[in-house]
Coordinates of C-alpha atoms in Angstrom, one line a residue:
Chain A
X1328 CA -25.5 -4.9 -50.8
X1329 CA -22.5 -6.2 -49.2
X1330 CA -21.2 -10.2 -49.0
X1331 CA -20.9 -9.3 -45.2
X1332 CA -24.4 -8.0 -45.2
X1333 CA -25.4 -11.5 -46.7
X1334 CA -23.1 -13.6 -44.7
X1335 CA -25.2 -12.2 -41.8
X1336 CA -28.7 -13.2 -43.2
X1337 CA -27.8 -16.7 -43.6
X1338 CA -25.5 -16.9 -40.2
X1339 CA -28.4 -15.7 -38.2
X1340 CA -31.4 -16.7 -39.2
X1341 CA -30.9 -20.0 -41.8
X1342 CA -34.2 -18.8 -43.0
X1343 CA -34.3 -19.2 -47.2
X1344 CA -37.2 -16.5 -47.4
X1345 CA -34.6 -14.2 -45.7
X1346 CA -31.6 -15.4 -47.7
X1347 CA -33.4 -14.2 -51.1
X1348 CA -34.2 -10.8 -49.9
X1349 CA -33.3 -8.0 -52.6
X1350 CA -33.9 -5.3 -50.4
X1351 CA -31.2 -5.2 -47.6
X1352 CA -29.9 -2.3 -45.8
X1353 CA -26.7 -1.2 -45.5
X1354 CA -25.1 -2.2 -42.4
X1355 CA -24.0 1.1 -40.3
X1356 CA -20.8 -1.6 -38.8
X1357 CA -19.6 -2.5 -42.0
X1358 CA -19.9 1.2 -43.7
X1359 CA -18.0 2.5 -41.1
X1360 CA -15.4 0.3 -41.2
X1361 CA -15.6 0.8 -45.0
X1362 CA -15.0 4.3 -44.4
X1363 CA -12.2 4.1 -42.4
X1364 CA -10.6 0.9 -43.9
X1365 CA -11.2 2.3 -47.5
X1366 CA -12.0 -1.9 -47.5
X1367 CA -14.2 -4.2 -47.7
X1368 CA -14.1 -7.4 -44.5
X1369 CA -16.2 -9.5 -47.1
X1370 CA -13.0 -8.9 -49.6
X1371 CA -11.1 -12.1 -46.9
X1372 CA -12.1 -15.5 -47.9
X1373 CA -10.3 -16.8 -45.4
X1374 CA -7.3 -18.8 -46.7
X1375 CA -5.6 -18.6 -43.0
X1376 CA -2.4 -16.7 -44.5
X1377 CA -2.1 -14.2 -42.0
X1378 CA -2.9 -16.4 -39.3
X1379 CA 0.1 -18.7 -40.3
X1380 CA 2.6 -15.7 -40.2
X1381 CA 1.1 -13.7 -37.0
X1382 CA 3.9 -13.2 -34.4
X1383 CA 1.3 -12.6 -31.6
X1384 CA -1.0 -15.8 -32.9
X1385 CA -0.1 -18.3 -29.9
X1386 CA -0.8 -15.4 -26.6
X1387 CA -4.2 -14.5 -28.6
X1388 CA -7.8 -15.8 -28.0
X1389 CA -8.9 -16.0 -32.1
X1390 CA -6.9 -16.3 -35.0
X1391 CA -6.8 -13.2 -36.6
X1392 CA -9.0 -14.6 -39.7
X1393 CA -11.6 -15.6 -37.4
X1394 CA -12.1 -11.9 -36.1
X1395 CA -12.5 -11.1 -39.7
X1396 CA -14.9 -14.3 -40.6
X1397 CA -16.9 -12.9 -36.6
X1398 CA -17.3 -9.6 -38.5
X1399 CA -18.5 -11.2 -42.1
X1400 CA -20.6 -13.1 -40.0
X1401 CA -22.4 -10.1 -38.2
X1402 CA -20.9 -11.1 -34.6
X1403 CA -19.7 -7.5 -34.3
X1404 CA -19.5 -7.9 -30.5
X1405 CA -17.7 -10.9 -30.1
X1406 CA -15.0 -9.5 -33.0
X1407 CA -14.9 -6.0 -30.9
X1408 CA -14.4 -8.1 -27.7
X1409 CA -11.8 -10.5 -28.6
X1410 CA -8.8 -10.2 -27.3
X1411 CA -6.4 -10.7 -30.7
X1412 CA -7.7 -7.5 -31.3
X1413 CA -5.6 -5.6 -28.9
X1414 CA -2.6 -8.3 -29.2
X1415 CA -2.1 -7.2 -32.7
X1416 CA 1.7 -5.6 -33.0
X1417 CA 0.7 -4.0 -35.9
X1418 CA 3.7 -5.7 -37.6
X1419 CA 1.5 -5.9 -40.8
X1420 CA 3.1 -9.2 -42.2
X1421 CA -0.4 -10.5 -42.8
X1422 CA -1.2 -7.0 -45.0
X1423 CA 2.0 -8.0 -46.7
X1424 CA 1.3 -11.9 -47.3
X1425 CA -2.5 -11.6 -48.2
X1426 CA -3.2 -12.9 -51.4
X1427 CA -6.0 -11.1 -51.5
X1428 CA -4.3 -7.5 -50.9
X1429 CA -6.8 -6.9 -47.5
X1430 CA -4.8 -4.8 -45.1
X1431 CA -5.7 -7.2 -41.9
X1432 CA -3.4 -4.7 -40.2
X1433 CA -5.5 -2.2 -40.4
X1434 CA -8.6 -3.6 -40.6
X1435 CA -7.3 -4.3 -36.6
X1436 CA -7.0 -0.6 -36.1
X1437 CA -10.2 0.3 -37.4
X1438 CA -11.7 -2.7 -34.8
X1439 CA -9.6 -0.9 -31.9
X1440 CA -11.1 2.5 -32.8
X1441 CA -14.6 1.7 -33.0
X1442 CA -14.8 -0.9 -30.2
X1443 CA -13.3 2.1 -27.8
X1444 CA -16.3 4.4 -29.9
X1445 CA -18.5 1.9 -28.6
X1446 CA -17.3 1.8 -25.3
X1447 CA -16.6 -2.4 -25.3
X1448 CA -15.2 -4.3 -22.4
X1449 CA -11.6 -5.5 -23.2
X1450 CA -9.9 -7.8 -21.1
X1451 CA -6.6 -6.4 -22.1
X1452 CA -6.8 -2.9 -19.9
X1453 CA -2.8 -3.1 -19.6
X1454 CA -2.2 -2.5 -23.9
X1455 CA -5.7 0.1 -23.7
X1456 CA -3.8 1.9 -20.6
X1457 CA -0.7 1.8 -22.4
X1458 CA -2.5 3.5 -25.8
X1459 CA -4.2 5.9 -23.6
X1460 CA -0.8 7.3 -21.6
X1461 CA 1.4 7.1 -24.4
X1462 CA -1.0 9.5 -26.4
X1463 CA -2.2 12.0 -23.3
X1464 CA 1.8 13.2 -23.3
X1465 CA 1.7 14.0 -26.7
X1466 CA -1.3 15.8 -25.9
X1467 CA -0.3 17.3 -23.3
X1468 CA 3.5 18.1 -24.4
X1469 CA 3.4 17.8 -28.5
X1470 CA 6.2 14.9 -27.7
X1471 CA 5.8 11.6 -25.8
X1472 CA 7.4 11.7 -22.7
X1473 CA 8.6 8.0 -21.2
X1474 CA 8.6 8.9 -17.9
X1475 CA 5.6 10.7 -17.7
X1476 CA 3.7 7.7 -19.5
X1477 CA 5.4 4.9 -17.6
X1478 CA 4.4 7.1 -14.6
X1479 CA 0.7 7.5 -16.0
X1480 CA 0.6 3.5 -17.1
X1481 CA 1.6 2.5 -13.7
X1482 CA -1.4 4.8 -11.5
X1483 CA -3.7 3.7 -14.2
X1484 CA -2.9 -0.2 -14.1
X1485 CA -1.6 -0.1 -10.0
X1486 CA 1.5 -2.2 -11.6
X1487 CA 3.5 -0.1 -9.5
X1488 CA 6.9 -1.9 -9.4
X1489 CA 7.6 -3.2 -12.4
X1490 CA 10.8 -2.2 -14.4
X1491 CA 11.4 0.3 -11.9
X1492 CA 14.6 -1.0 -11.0
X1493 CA 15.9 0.0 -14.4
X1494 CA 15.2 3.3 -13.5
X1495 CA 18.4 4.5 -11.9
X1496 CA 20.5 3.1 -14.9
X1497 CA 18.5 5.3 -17.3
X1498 CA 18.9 8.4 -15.6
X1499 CA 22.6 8.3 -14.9
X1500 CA 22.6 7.9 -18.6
X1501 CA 20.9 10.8 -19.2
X1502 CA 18.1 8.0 -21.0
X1503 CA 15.4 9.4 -19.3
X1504 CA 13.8 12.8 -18.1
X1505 CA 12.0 13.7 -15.1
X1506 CA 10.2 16.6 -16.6
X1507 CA 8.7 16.8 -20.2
X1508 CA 9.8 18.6 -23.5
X1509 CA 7.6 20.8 -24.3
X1510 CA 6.8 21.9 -27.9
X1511 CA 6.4 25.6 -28.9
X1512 CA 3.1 25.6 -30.1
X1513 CA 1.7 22.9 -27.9
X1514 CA -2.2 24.2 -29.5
X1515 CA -1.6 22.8 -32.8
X1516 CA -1.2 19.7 -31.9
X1517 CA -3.8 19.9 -29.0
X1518 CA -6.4 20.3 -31.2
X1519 CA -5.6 17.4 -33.6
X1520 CA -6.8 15.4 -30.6
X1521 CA -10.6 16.9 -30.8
X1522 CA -11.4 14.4 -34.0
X1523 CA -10.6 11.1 -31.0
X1524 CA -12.9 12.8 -28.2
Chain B
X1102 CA 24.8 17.6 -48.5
X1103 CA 21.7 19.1 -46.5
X1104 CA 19.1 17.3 -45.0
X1105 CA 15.5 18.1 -43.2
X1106 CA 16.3 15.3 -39.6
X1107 CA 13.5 14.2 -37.8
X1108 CA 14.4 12.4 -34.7
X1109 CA 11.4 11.8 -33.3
X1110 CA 10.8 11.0 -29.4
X1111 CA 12.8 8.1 -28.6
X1112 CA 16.0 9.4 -30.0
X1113 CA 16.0 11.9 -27.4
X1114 CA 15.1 10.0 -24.6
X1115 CA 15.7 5.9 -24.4
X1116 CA 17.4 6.1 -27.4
X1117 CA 20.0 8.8 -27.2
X1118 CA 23.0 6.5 -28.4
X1119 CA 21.3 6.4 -31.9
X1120 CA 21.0 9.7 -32.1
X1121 CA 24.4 10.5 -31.1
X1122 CA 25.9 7.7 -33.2
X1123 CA 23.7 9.1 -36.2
X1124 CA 25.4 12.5 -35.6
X1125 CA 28.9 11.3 -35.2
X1126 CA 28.3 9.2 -38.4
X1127 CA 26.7 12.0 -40.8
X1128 CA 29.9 14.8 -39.3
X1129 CA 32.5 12.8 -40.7
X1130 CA 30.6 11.9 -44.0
X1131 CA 29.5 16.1 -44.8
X1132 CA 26.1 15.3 -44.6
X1133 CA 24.8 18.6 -42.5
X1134 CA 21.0 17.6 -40.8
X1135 CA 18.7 20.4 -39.9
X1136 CA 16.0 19.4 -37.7
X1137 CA 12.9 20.4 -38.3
X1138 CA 12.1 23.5 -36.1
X1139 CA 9.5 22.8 -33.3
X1140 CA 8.7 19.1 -34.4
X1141 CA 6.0 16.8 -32.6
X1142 CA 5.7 13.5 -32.0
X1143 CA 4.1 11.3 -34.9
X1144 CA 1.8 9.3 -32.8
X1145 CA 3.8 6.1 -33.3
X1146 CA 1.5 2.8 -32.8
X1147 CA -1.0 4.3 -30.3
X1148 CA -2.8 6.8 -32.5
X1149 CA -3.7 4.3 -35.2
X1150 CA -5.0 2.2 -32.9
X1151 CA -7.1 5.1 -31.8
X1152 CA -8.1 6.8 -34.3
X1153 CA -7.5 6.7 -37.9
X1154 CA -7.3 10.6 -38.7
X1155 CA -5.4 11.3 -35.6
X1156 CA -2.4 9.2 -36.8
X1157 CA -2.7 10.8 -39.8
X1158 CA -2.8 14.8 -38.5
X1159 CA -0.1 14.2 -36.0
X1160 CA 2.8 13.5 -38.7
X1161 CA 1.2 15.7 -41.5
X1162 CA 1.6 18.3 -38.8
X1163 CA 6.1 17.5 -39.2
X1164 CA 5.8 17.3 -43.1
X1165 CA 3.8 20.6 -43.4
X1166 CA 6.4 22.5 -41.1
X1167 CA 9.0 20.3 -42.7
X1168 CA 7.9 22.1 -46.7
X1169 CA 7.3 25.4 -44.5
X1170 CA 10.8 25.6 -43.3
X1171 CA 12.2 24.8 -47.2
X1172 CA 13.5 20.8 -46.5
X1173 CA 12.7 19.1 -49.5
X1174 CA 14.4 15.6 -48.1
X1175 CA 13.9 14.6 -44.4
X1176 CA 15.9 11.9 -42.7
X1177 CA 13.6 9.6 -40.2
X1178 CA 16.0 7.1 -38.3
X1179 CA 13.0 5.8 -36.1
X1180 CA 11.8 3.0 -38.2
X1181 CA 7.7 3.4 -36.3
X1182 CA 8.5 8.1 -37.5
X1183 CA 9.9 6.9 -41.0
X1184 CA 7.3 4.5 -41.6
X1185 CA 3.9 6.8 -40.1
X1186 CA 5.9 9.3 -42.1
X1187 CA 5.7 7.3 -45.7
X1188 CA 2.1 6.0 -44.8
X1189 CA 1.0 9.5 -44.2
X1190 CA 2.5 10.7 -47.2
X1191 CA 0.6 8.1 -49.3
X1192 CA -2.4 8.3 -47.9
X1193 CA -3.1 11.6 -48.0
X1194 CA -1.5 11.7 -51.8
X1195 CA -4.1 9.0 -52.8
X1196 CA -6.9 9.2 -50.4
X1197 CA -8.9 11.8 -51.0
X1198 CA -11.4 11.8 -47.5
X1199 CA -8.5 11.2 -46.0
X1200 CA -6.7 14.4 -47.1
X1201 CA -9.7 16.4 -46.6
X1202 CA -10.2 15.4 -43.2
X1203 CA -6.7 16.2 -42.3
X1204 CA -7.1 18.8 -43.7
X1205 CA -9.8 20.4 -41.4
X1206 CA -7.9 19.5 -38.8
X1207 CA -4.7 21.3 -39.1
X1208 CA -6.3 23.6 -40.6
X1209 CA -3.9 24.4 -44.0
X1210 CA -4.0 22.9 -47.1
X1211 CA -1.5 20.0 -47.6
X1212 CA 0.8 19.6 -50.5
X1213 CA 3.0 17.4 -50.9
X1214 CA 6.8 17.2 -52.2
X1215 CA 8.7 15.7 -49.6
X1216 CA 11.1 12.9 -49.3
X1217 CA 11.4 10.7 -46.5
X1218 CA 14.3 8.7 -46.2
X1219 CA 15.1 5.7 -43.2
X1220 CA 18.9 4.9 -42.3
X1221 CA 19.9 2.7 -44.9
X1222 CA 18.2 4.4 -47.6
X1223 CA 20.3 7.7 -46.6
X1224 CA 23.4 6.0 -46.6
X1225 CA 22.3 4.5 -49.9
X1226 CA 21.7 8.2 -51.1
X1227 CA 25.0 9.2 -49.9
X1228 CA 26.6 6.7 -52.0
X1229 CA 27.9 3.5 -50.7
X1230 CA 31.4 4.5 -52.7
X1231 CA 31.8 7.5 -51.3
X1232 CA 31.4 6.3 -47.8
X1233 CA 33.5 3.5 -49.0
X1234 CA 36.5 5.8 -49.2
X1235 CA 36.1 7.6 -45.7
X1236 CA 36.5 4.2 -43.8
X1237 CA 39.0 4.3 -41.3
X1238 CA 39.0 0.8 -40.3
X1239 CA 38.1 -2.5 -41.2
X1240 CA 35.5 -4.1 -39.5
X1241 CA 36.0 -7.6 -40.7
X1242 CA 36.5 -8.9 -37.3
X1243 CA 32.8 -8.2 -36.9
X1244 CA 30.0 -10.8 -37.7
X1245 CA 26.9 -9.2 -38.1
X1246 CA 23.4 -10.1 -39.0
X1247 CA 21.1 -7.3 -40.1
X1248 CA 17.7 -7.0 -38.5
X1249 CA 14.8 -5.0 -40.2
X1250 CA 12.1 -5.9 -38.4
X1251 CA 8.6 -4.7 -39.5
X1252 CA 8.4 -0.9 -40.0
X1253 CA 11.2 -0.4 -42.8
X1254 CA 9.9 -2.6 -45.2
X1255 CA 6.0 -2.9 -44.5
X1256 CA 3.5 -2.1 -46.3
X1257 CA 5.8 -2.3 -49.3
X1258 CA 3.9 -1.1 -51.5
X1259 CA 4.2 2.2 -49.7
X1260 CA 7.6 2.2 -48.1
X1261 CA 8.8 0.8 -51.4
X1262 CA 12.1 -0.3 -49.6
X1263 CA 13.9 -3.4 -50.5
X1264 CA 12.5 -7.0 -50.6
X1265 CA 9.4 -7.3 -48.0
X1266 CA 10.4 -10.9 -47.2
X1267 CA 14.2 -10.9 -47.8
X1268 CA 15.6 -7.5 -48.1
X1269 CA 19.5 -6.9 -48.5
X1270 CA 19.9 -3.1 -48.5
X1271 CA 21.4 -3.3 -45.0
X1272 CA 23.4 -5.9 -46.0
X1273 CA 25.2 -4.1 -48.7
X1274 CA 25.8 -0.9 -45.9
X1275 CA 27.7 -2.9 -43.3
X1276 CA 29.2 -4.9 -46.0
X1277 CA 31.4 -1.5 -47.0
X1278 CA 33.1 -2.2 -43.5
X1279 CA 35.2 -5.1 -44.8
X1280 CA 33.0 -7.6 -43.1
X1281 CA 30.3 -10.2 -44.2
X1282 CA 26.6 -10.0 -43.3
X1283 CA 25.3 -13.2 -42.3
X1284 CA 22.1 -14.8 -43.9
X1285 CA 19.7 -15.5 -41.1
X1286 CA 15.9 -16.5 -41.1
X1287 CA 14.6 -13.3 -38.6
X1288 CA 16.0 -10.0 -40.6
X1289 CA 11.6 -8.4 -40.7
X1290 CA 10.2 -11.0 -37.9
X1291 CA 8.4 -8.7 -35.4
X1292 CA 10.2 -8.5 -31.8
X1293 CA 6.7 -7.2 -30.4
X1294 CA 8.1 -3.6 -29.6
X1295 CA 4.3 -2.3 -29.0
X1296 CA 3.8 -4.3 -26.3
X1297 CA 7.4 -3.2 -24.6
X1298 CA 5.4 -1.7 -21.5
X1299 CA 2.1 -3.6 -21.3
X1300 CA 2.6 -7.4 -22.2
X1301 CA 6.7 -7.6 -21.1
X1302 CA 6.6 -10.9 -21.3
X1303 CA 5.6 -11.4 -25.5
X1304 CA 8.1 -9.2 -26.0
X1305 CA 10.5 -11.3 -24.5
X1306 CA 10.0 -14.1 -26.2
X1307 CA 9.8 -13.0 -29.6
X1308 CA 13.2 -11.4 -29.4
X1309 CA 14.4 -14.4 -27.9
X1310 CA 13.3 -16.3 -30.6
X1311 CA 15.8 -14.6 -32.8
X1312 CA 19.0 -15.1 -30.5
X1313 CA 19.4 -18.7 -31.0
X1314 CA 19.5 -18.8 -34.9
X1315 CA 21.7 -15.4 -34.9
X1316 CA 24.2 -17.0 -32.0
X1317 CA 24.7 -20.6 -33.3
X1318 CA 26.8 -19.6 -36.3
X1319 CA 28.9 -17.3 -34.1
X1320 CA 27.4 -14.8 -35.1
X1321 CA 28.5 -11.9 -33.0
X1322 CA 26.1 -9.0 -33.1
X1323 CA 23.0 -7.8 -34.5
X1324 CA 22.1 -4.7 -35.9
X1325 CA 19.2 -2.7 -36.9
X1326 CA 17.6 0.7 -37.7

């Protein structure tokens, strides 16, 4: 049985009888976070470190321990949905401060990749449109290609205007490239894609 | 010296001035780069966030051709390549599903034997002496303050560079140069660079937030890997 797993019990029902059960079943969220993470969410008992130290803490919605403590706590929805989970940089400062050694870092990843698995509603469809360009030119050309992305990011968020008057500067600098670098063997890297889709 | 160079994207688009500084650089210290033949891109911070063998598979794909073509040593100056590079390493060293799965994907048997290797840890590997005596000029006029940011020295226990909190390896590379780094508060706060294109306006502000403290000791310029 897992802490999480019994953090659940007692969050949602209150009910003692329920609290003493021995027989509990594995919870399908938390094993495949487990599986990816290679780490347990129950591991947190949230001291607030990485919280204290997040760069992206005062633009998010939660903390980034109470995502963790929504997960221990069986609210899988509202950790999926939350907003902190897309505004992570991914600096890992909090995977390097924990005192605990839990990788909140990548715990974050893991809650990107299976709330997009479970197709939940995020209100930040700029950094999911961002992800989702960025990664179609390296399936589509082996390399990422900025202007090819930017283009991609713009048609997908209509935020047509923006930055493009930097534009002109970068290609009279020879800083950007109308048409993409394409690698050799553009199939071997196609098919890495097939595990995301 | 020989070394196994992976640029990786930016260097050949938005960041072309790296690479070409990089170049100049490693000509006039003998250090001759090869770059690995028909590299791809290493998925940078959008395939972790969508899917955790992806981000593995994309820059296993560079250190398998990497071995293939005979590099034992390969030089990442992007500090998002060097560090999906090192993670990648690690993981599949020490994580057996992991390996497996990446495995499958590629389709060929990984093994490792590779070493990766950021800016400063090259010019470390060079020899700070030996670049010592090939300085043409002084550069004590210069005030700089080294910025790591996140990617060079986190997770430490994988990148295994330098001080997570208060690292000094830059330091003692500019140093060389005749000048003095100064000591500032901001060398590995983040500066948001993942949200560049979609959220502008963090960006913005956490690399503002590290102008002040670098300005108010006249402190002229700022540099980074």
């Amino acid at each position: 049985m897992y802490a999480g797993e019994c953090y659940k019990q007692i969050g949602t029902s209150g009910n003692t009888e329920e609290m003493k059960m021995h027989e509990v079943h594995k919870d399908p969220f938390i094993e495949e976070l487990i599986a990816i993470t290679g780490q347990d969410p129950a591991q947190c008992y949230q001291c607030g470190k990485c919280s204290a130290g997040c760069p992206v803490r005062e633009f998010a919605e939660d903390a980034p321990n109470r995502v963790v403590r929504y997960v221990q706590l069986g609210f899988y929805d509202k950790a999926l949905q939350s907003n902190t989970v897309w505004l992570c940089a991914g600096c890992q400062t909090c995977s390097g401060r924990c005192p605990k050694d839990f990788h909140l870092a990548q715990f974050m990843d893991a809650m990107r990749e299976m709330g997009t698995k479970r197709h939940i509603v995020t209100k930040e469809k700029k950094t999911v449109a961002f992800h989702e360009s960025f990664l179609d030119q390296i399936k589509w050309n082996g390399r990422s290609h900025e202007f090819g992305m930017v283009l991609e990011y713009k048609l997908k968020t209509m935020d047509l205007f923006k930055d493009v008057d930097l534009v002109p500067g970068m290609l009279s600098r020879g800083k950007l490239s109308i048409l993409p670098e394409k690698i050799k063997d553009g199939n071997s890297v196609k098919k890495l894609f097939k595990e995301k889709e | 010296m020989n070394l196994g160079y992976y640029p990786g994207c930016s260097l050949e688009g938005s960041a072309k001035e790296f690479n070409q500084s990089l170049k100049a650089t490693l000509q006039a210290l003998e250090v001759q780069l090869s770059e690995i033949d028909d590299w791809s891109c290493c998925g940078a911070s959008s395939a972790h966030s969508a899917n955790h063998l992806l981000a593995l598979a994309l820059p296993a794909r560079n250190l398998l051709l990497a071995k293939k073509q005979g590099m034992s040593e390969i030089v990442a100056p992007c500090a998002a390549c060097y560090n999906r590079l090192a993670v990648t390493r690690h993981e599949l060293n020490n994580n057996e599903t992991a390996r497996k799965g990446v495995e499958d994907l590629l389709e060929t048997p990984y093994s490792d034997g590779m070493q990766i290797l950021n800016l400063v840890q090259l010019f470390h590997h060079i020899g700070l002496p030996v670049i010592k005596e090939k300085i043409k000029r002084q550069m004590s006029f210069l005030k700089p303050a080294c910025y790591y940011g996140c990617l060079l020295v986190r997770p430490n226990n994988i990148t295994g560079f330098d001080d997570a909190e208060h690292p000094t390896a830059m330091e003692q590379v500019v140093e060389i140069t005749g000048t003095k780094a100064v000591d500032w508060n901001f060398k590995v706060e983040c500066c948001g660079a993942s949200h560049s294109i979609a959220h502008t306006k963090i960006v913005e502000k956490l690399s503002k937030n590290k102008l002040p403290p670098a300005r108010c000791a006249t402190r002229t310029s700022i540099c980074g890997s």
